[in-house]
mmCIF file of N, CA and C in Angstrom:
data_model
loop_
_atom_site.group_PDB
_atom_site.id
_atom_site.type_symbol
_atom_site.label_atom_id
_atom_site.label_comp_id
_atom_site.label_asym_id
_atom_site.label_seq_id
_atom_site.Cartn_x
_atom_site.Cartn_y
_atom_site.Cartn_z
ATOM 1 N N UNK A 598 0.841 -1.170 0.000
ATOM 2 C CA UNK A 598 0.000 0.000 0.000
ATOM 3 C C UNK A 598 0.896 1.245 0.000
ATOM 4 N N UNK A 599 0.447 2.060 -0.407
ATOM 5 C CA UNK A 599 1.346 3.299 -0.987
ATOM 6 C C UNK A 599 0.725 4.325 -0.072
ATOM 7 N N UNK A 600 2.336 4.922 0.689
ATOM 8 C CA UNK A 600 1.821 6.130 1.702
ATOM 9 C C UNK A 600 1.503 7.367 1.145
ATOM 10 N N UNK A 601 1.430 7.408 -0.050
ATOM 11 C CA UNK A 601 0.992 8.915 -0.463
ATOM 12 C C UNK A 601 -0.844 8.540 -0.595
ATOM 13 N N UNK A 602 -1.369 7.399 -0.581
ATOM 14 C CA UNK A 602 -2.611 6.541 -0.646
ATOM 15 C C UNK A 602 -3.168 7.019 1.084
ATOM 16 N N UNK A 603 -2.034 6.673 1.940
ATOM 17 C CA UNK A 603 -2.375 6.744 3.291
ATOM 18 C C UNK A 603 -2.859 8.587 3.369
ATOM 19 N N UNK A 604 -1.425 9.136 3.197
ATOM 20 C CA UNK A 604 -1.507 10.442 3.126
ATOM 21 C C UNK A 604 -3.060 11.311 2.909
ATOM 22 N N UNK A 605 -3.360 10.916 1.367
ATOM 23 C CA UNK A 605 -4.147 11.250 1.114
ATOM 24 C C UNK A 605 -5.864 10.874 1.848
ATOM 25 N N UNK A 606 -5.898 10.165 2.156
ATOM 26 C CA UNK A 606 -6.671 9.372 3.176
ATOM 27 C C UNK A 606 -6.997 10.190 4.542
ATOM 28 N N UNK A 607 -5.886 10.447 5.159
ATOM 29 C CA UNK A 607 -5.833 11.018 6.151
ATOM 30 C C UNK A 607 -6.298 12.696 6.090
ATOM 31 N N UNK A 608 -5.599 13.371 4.687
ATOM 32 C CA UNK A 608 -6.070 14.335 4.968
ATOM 33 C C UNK A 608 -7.514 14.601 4.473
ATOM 34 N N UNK A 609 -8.158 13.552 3.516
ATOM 35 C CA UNK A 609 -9.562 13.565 3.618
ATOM 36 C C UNK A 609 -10.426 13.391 4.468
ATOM 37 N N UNK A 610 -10.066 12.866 5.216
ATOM 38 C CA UNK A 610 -10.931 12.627 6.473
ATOM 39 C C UNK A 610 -10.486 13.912 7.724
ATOM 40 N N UNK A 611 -9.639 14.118 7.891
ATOM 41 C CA UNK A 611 -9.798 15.376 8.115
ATOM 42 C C UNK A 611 -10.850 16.431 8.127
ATOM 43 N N UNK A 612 -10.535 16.515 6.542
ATOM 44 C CA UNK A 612 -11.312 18.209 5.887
ATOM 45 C C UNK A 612 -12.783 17.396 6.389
ATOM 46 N N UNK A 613 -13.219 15.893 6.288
ATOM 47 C CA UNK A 613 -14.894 15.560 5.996
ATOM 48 C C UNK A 613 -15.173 16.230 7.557
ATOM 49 N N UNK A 614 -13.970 15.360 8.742
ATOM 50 C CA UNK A 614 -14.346 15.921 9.790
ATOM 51 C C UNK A 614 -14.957 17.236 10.050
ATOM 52 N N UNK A 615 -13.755 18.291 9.771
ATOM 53 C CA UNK A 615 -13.807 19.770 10.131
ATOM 54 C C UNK A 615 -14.759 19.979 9.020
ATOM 55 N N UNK A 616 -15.319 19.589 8.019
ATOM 56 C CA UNK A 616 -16.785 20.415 7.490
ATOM 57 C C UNK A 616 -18.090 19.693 8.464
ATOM 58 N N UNK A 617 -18.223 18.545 9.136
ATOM 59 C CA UNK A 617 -19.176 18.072 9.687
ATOM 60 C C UNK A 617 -18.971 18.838 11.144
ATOM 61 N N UNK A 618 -18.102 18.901 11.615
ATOM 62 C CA UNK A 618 -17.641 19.830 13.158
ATOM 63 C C UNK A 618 -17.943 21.440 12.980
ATOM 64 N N UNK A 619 -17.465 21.836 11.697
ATOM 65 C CA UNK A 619 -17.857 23.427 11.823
ATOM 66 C C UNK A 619 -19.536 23.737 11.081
ATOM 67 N N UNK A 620 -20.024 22.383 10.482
ATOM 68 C CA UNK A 620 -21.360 22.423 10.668
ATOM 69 C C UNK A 620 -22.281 22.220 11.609
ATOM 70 N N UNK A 621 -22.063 21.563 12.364
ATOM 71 C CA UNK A 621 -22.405 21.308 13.914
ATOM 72 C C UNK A 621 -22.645 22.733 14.497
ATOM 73 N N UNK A 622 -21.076 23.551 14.414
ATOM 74 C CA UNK A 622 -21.140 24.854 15.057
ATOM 75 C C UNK A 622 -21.961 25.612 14.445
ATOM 76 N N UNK A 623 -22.346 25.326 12.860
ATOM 77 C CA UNK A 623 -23.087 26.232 12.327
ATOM 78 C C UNK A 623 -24.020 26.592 13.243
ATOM 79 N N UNK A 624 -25.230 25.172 12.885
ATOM 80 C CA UNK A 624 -26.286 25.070 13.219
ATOM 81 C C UNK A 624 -26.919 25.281 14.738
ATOM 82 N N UNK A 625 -26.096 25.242 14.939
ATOM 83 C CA UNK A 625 -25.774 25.781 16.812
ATOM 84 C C UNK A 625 -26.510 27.573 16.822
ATOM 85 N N UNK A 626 -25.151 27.762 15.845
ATOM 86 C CA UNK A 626 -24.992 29.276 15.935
ATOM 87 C C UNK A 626 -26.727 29.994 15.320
ATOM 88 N N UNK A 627 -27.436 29.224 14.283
ATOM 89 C CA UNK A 627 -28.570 29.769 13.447
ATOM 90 C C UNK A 627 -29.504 30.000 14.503
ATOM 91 N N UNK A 628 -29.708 29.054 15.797
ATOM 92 C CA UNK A 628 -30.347 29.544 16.670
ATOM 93 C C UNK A 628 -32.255 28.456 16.466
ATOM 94 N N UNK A 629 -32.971 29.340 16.815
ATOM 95 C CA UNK A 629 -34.445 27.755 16.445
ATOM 96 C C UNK A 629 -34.840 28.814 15.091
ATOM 97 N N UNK A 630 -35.250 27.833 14.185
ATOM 98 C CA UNK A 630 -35.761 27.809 12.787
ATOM 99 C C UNK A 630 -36.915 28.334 12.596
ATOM 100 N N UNK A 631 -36.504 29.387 11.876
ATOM 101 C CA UNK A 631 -38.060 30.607 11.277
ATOM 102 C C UNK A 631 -37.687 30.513 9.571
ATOM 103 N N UNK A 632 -38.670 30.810 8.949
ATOM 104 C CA UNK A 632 -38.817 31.344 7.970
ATOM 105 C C UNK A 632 -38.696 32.518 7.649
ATOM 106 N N UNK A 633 -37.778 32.948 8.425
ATOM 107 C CA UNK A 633 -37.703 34.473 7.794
ATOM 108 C C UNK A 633 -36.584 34.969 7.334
ATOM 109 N N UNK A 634 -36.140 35.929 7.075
ATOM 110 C CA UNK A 634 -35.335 36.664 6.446
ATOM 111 C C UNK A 634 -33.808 36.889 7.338
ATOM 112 N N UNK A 635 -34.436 37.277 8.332
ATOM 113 C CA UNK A 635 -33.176 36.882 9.652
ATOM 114 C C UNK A 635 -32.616 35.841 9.747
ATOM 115 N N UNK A 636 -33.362 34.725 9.401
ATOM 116 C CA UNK A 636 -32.815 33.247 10.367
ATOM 117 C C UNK A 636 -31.913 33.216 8.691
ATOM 118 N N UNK A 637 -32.484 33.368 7.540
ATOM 119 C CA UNK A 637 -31.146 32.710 6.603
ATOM 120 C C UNK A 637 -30.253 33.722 6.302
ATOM 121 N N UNK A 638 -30.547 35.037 6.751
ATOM 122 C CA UNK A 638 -29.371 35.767 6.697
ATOM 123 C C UNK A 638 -28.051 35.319 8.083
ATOM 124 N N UNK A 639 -28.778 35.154 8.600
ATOM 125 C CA UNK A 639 -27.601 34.349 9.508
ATOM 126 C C UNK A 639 -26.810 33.390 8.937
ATOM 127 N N UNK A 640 -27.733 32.098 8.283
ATOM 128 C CA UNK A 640 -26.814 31.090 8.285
ATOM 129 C C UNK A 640 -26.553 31.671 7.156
ATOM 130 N N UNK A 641 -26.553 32.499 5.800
ATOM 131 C CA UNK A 641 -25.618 32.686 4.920
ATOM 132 C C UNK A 641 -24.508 33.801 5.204
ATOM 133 N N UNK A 642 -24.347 34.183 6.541
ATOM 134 C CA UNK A 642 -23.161 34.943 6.759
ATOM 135 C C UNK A 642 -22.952 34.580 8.228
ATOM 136 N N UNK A 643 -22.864 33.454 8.382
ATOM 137 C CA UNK A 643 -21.604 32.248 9.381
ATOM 138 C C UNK A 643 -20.975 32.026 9.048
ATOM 139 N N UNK A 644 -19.625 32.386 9.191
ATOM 140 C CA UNK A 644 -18.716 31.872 8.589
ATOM 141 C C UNK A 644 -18.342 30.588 8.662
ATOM 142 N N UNK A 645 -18.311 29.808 9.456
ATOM 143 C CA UNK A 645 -18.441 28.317 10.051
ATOM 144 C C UNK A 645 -19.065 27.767 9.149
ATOM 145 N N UNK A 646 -20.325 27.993 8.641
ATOM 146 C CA UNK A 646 -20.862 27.587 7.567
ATOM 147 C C UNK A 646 -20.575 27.593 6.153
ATOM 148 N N UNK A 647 -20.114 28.753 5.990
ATOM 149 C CA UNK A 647 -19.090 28.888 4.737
ATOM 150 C C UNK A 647 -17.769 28.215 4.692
ATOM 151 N N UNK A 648 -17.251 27.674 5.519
ATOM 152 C CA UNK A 648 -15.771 27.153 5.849
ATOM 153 C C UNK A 648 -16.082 25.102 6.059
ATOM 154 N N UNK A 649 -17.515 25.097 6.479
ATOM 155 C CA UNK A 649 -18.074 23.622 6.364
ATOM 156 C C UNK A 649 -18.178 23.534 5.060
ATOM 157 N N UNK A 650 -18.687 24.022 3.751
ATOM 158 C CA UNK A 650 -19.032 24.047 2.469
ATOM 159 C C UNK A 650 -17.683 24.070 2.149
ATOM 160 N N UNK A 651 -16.752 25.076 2.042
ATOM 161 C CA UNK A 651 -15.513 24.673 1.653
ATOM 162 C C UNK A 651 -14.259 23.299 1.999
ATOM 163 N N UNK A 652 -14.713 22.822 3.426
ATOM 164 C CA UNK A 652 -13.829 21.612 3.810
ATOM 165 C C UNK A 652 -14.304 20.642 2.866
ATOM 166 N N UNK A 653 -15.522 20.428 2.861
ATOM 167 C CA UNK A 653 -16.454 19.307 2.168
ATOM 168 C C UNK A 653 -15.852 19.579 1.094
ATOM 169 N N UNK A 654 -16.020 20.411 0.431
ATOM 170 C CA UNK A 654 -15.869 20.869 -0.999
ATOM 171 C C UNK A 654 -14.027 20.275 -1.780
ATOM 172 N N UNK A 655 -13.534 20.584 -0.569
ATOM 173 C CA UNK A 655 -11.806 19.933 -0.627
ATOM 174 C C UNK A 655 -11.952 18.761 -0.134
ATOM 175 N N UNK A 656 -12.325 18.056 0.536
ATOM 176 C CA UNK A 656 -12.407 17.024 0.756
ATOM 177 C C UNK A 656 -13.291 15.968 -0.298
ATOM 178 N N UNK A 657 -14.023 16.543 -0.885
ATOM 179 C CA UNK A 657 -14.656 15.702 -1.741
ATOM 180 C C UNK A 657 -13.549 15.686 -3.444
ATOM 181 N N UNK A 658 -12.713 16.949 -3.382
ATOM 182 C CA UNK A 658 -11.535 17.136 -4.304
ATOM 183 C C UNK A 658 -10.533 16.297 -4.092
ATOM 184 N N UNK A 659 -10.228 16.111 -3.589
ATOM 185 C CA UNK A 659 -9.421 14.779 -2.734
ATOM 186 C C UNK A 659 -9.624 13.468 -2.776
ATOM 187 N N UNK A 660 -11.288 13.762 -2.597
ATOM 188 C CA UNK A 660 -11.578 11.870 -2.560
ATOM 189 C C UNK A 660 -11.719 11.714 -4.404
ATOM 190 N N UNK A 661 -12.053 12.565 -5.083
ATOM 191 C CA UNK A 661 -12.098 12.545 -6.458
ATOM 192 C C UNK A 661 -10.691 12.236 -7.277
ATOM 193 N N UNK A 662 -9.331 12.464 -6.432
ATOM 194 C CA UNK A 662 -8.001 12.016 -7.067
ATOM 195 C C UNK A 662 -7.845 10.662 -6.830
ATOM 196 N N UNK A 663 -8.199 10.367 -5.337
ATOM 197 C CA UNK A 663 -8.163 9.116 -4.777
ATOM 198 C C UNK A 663 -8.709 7.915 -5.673
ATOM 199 N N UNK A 664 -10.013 8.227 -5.847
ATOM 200 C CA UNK A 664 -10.925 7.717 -7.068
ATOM 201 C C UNK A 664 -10.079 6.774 -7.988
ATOM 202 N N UNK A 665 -9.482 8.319 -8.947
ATOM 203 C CA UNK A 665 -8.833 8.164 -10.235
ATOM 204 C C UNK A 665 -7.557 7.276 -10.001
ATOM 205 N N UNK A 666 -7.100 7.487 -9.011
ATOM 206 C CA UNK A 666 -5.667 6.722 -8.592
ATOM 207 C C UNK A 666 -5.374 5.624 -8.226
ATOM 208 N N UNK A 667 -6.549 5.525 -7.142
ATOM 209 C CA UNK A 667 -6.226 3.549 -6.539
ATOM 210 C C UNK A 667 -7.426 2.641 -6.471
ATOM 211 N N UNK A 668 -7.296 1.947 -6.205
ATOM 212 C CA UNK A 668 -8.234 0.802 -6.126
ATOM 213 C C UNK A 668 -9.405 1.224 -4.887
ATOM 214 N N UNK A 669 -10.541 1.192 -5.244
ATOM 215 C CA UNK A 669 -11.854 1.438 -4.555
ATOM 216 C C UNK A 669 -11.710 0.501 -3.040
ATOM 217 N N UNK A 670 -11.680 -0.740 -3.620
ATOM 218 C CA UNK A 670 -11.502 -1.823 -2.716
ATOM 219 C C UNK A 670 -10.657 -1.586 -1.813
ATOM 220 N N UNK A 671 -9.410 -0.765 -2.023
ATOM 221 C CA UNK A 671 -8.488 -0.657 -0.637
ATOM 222 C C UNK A 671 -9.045 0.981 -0.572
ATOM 223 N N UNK A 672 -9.025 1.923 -1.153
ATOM 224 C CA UNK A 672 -9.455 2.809 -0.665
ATOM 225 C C UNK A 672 -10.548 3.431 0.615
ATOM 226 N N UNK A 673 -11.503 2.763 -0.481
ATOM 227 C CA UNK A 673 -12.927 3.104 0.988
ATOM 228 C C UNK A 673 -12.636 2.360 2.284
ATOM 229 N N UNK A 674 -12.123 1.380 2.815
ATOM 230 C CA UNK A 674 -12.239 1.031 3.733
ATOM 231 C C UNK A 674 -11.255 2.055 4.323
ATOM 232 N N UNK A 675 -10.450 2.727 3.913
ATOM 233 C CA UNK A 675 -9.437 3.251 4.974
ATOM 234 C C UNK A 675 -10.344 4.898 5.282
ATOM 235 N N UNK A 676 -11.441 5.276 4.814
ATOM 236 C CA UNK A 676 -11.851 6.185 5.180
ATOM 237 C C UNK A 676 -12.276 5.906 6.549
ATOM 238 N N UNK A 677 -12.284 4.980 6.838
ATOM 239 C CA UNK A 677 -12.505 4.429 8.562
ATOM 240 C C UNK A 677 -11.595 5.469 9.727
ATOM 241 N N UNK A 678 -10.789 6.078 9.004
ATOM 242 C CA UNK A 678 -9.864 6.645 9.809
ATOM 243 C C UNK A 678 -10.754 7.897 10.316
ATOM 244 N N UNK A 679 -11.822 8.523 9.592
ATOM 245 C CA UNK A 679 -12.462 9.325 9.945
ATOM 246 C C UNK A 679 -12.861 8.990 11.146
ATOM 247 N N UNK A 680 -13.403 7.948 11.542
ATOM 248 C CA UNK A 680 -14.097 7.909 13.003
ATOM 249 C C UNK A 680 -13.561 8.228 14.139
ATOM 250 N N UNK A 681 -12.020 7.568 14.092
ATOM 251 C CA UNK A 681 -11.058 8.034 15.115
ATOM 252 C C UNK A 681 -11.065 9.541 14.811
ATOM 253 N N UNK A 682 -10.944 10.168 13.955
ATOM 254 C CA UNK A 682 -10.436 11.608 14.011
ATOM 255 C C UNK A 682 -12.251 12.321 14.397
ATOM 256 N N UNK A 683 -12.943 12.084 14.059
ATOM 257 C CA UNK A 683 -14.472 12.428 14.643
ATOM 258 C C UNK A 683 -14.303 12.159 16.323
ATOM 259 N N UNK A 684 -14.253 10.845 16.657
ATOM 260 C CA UNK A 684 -14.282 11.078 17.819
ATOM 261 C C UNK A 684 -13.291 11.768 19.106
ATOM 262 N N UNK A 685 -11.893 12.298 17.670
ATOM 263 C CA UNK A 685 -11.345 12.950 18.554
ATOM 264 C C UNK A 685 -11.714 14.416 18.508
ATOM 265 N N UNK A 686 -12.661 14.917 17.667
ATOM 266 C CA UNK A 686 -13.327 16.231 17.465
ATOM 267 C C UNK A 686 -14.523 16.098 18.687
ATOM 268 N N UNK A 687 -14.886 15.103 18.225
ATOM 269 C CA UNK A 687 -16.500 15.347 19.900
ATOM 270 C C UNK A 687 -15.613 15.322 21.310
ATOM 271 N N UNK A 688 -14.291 15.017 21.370
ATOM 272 C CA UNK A 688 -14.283 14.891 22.876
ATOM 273 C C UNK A 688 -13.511 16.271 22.845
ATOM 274 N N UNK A 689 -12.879 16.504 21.867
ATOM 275 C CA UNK A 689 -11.918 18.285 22.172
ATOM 276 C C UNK A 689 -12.432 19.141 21.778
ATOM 277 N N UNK A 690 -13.216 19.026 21.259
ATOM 278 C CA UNK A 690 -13.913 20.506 20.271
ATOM 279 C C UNK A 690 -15.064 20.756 21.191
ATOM 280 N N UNK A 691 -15.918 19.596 21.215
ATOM 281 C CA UNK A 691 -17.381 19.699 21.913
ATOM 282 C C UNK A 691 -16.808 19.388 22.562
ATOM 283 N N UNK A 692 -16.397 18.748 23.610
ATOM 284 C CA UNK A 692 -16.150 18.632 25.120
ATOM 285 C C UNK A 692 -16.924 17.201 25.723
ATOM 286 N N UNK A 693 -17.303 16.509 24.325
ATOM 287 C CA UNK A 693 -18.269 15.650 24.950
ATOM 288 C C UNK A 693 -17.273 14.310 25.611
ATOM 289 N N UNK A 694 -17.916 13.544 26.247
ATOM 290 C CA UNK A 694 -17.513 12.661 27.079
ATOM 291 C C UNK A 694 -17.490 11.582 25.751
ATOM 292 N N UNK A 695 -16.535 11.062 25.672
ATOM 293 C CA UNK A 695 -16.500 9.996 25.013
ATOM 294 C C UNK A 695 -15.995 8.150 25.938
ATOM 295 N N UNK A 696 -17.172 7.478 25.687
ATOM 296 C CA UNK A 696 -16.994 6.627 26.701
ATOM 297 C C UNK A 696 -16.114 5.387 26.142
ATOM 298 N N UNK A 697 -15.226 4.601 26.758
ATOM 299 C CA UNK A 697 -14.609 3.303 26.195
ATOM 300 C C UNK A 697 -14.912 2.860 25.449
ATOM 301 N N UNK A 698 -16.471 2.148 25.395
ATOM 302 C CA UNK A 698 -17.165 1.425 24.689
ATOM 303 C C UNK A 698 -16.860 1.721 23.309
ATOM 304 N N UNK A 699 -17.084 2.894 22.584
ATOM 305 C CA UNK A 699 -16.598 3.784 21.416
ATOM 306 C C UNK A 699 -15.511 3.619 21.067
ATOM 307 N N UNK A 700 -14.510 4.014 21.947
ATOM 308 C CA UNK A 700 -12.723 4.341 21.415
ATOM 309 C C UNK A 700 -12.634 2.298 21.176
ATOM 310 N N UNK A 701 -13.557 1.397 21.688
ATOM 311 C CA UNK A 701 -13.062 -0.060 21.555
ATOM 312 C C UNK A 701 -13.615 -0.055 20.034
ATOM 313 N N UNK A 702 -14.895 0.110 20.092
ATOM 314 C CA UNK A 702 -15.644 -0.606 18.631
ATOM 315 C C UNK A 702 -14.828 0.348 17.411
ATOM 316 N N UNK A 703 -14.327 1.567 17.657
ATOM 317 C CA UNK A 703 -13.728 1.873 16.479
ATOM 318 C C UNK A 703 -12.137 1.289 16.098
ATOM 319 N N UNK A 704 -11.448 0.877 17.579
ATOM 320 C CA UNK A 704 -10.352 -0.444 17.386
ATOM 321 C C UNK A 704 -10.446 -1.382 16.673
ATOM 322 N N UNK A 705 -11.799 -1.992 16.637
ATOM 323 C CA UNK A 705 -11.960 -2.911 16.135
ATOM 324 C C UNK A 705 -12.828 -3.020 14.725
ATOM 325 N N UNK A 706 -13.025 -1.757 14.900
ATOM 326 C CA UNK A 706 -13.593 -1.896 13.138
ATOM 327 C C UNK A 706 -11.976 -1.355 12.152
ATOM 328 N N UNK A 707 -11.069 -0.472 12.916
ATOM 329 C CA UNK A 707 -9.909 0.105 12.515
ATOM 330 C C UNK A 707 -9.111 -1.336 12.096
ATOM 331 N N UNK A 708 -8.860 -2.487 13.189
ATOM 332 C CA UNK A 708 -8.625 -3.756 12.589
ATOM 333 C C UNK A 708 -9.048 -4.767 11.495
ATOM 334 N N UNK A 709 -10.592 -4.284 11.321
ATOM 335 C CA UNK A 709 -10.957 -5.209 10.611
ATOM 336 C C UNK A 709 -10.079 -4.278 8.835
ATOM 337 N N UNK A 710 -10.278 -3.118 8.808
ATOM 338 C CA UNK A 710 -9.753 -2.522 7.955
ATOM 339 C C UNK A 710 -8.312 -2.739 7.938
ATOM 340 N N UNK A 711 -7.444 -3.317 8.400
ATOM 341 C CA UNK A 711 -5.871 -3.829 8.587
ATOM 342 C C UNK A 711 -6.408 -4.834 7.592
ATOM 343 N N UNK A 712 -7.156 -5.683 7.574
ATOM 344 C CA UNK A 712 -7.131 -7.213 7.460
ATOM 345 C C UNK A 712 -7.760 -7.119 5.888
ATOM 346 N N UNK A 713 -8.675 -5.921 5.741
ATOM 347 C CA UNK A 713 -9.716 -5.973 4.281
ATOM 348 C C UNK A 713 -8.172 -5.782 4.028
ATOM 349 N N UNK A 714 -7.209 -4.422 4.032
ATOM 350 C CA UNK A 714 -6.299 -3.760 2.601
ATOM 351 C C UNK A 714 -5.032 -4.576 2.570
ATOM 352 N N UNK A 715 -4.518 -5.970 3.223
ATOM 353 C CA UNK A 715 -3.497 -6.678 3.692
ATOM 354 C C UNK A 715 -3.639 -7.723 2.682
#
């Protein structure tokens, strides 16, 4: 397996993270949902929201080289790496409690992905 494969991997899952994390903050920030003129002038000048559209947007540029370059079959499974990097966004970013149970089942789905690209 080719580390510029890994590389690339890693920093896709990344950007998917930080557009799903600074959408989170978006939607936080829009406040409860009206139809009016206020509530989407907000969310179209959040920047958080504009910066979620752009991670996605690179991150989906990314997964589009990936595509063209390697094999599907070893590829997608290593997007698994996202979960670890998600759940290291809910416990530092949000502050949320992340319990064992979690950091195990993503060990072990992270293994089973050793075993699919091997």
């Amino acid at each position: 397996m080719s580390i510029i494969l890994i590389i690339l991997i890693v920093v896709q899952s990344v950007l998917l993270v930080a557009a799903q994390s600074l959408l989170k903050i978006s939607v936080e920030l829009f406040g409860k949902f009206s139809w009016s003129w206020q509530y989407f002038k907000t969310v179209f000048t959040t920047w958080q929201f504009a910066a979620s559209g752009i991670c996605a947007l690179a991150a989906m540029l990314v997964w589009m080289y990936v595509l063209k370059h390697y094999q599907f079959s070893v590829a997608y499974p290593l997007l698994s790496i996202s979960y670890i990097i998600g759940l290291l966004s809910a416990q530092f970013i949000f502050h949320e409690v992340v319990p064992l149970t979690r950091w195990i089942g993503v060990i072990i789905v992270m293994i089973g992905v050793f075993f699919i690209v091997k």
